[in-house]
Coordinates of C-alpha atoms in Angstrom, one line a residue:
M1352 CA 25.4 6.9 -7.3
K1353 CA 26.4 6.6 -10.9
R1354 CA 24.0 4.7 -13.2
P1355 CA 25.1 1.1 -13.5
E1356 CA 26.1 -0.1 -17.0
R1357 CA 25.5 -3.4 -18.7
Q1358 CA 28.4 -5.8 -18.4
A1359 CA 29.7 -8.1 -21.2
D1360 CA 27.2 -10.8 -20.3
G1361 CA 24.3 -8.3 -21.0
C1362 CA 23.3 -8.1 -17.3
Y1363 CA 23.6 -5.4 -14.7
H1364 CA 25.9 -6.3 -11.8
I1365 CA 24.8 -4.4 -8.6
K1366 CA 26.1 -5.1 -5.1
G1367 CA 27.2 -8.6 -6.1
K1368 CA 23.9 -9.6 -7.8
K1369 CA 23.0 -10.0 -11.4
Y1370 CA 19.9 -8.4 -13.0
K1371 CA 18.7 -8.7 -16.6
E1372 CA 17.0 -5.2 -16.4
L1373 CA 17.7 -2.1 -14.4
F1374 CA 14.1 -1.0 -14.3
G1375 CA 11.0 -3.2 -14.3
S1376 CA 7.5 -3.9 -12.9
R1377 CA 7.0 -4.6 -9.2
E1378 CA 6.7 -8.3 -10.1
Q1379 CA 10.0 -8.3 -12.0
V1380 CA 11.7 -6.6 -9.0
W1381 CA 10.1 -9.1 -6.6
N1382 CA 11.3 -12.1 -8.7
G1383 CA 14.8 -10.6 -9.1
T1384 CA 14.7 -10.0 -12.9
A1385 CA 14.9 -6.2 -12.5
Y1386 CA 16.8 -4.2 -9.9
K1387 CA 14.2 -1.5 -9.3
T1388 CA 10.8 -0.1 -10.4
E1389 CA 10.3 3.1 -12.4
G1390 CA 9.5 4.8 -9.0
N1391 CA 12.9 3.7 -7.6
L1392 CA 11.5 1.0 -5.3
I1393 CA 14.0 -1.8 -4.7
K1394 CA 13.1 -5.3 -3.4
S1395 CA 13.7 -4.4 0.3
E1396 CA 11.0 -1.6 0.0
L1397 CA 8.4 -4.0 -1.4
M1398 CA 6.2 -6.6 0.3
M1399 CA 3.4 -9.0 -0.5
N1400 CA 0.1 -8.3 1.3
K1401 CA -2.4 -10.9 2.4
W1402 CA -4.1 -10.8 -1.0
R1403 CA -0.7 -11.7 -2.6
R1404 CA -0.4 -8.3 -4.2
I1405 CA 3.1 -6.6 -4.3
V1406 CA 2.8 -3.3 -2.4
S1407 CA 5.2 -0.6 -1.0
V1408 CA 6.1 -1.4 2.7
K1409 CA 6.0 2.3 3.6
K1410 CA 2.5 2.9 2.1
H1411 CA 1.2 -0.4 3.6
H1412 CA 2.2 0.7 7.1
T1413 CA 0.8 4.2 6.7
A1414 CA -2.5 2.9 5.5
K1415 CA -2.7 0.5 8.5
K1416 CA -2.1 3.4 10.9
E1417 CA -4.9 5.4 9.3
K1418 CA -7.6 2.8 10.4
R1419 CA -10.1 4.2 7.9
L1420 CA -12.8 1.6 8.5
E1421 CA -12.8 2.3 12.3
K1422 CA -13.1 6.0 11.7
Y1423 CA -16.2 5.3 9.6
G1424 CA -17.8 3.2 12.3
Y1425 CA -16.8 -0.4 11.3
F1426 CA -15.4 -2.6 14.0
A1427 CA -14.7 -6.3 14.6
K1428 CA -17.4 -8.0 16.7
K1429 CA -16.9 -11.2 18.6
G1430 CA -18.6 -14.1 17.0
K1431 CA -19.1 -12.4 13.6
F1432 CA -17.0 -12.7 10.5
G1433 CA -15.5 -9.5 9.1
Y1434 CA -16.3 -5.9 10.0
V1435 CA -19.7 -4.9 11.5
K1436 CA -21.1 -1.3 11.4
K1437 CA -21.4 0.0 15.0
S1438 CA -24.9 1.2 15.7
T1439 CA -25.5 4.6 17.2
R1440 CA -26.9 4.6 20.8
K1441 CA -30.3 6.1 21.4
N1442 CA -30.5 9.0 23.9
R1443 CA -31.6 7.9 27.4
S1444 CA -33.2 11.3 28.0
S1445 CA -35.7 10.7 25.2
K1446 CA -36.7 7.4 26.8
K1447 CA -37.5 9.1 30.1
N1448 CA -39.6 11.7 28.4
N1449 CA -41.7 9.1 26.5
E1450 CA -42.5 7.2 29.7
N1451 CA -44.2 10.2 31.4

């Protein structure tokens, strides 16, 4: 695709929409001021996460699939708020040996 040029009104016209800037921050792309970010992310490739931060959709889904907290032993526990570290089980064989 050829690089879009500014029109007579000083804006970029891309796919029937008007943008003041071609490149901008994620926030500018999200608000419609700029067409894309320096990393070539357009609005359809961005999303707002639950902390209201603008993130890449692809990266967000990849990170969710990783389940890093669960791999390090943190799980949700019924009746508790947030993640709880899963405790390691004691060996049953050692209990039997101690009773004798």
